[in-house]
Amino acid sequence: QVQLVESGGGLVQPGGSLRLSCAASGSISSVYSMGWYRQAPGKQREWVAGISSGGSTGYAESVKGRFTISRDNAKNTVYLQMNNLKPEDTAVYYCKLAGVGVTFWGQGTQVTVSS
């Protein structure tokens, strides 16, 4: 079993920045990808960014150029640096870990962008 714990959410003004963290613990294989998803009220959960075990990254068009995903394999932690935040970025952000045949989700962390 794998546990994912997110942190770093909060309230920020438009144009501000936040850094989310997701720490994984438990039985983690050496090969896995990690990603961030978000779900706004009344909307479906959507993919935001992902990073492979080798460090390749991908981003949704809506966040490209503003968000950066990174990982520290020694700490089994993935980060999401979010800059130039907009009100439409308001959502609960979830961390996901995908291994061979398994997927785990964190509990989510709220990000609110408002003046």
mmCIF file of C-alpha atoms in Angstrom, residues 50-57 69 71 73:
data_model
loop_
_atom_site.group_PDB
_atom_site.id
_atom_site.type_symbol
_atom_site.label_atom_id
_atom_site.label_comp_id
_atom_site.label_asym_id
_atom_site.label_seq_id
_atom_site.Cartn_x
_atom_site.Cartn_y
_atom_site.Cartn_z
ATOM 1 C CA GLY A 50 2.737 14.764 -14.968
ATOM 2 C CA ILE A 51 6.294 13.550 -14.593
ATOM 3 C CA SER A 52 7.651 10.140 -15.536
ATOM 4 C CA SER A 53 10.136 8.041 -13.600
ATOM 5 C CA GLY A 54 12.795 9.336 -15.981
ATOM 6 C CA GLY A 55 11.871 12.967 -15.446
ATOM 7 C CA SER A 56 9.912 13.683 -18.623
ATOM 8 C CA THR A 57 7.175 16.227 -18.000
ATOM 9 C CA ILE A 69 6.298 19.920 -11.957
ATOM 10 C CA ARG A 71 10.293 15.334 -8.322
ATOM 11 C CA ASN A 73 13.231 10.540 -6.068
#
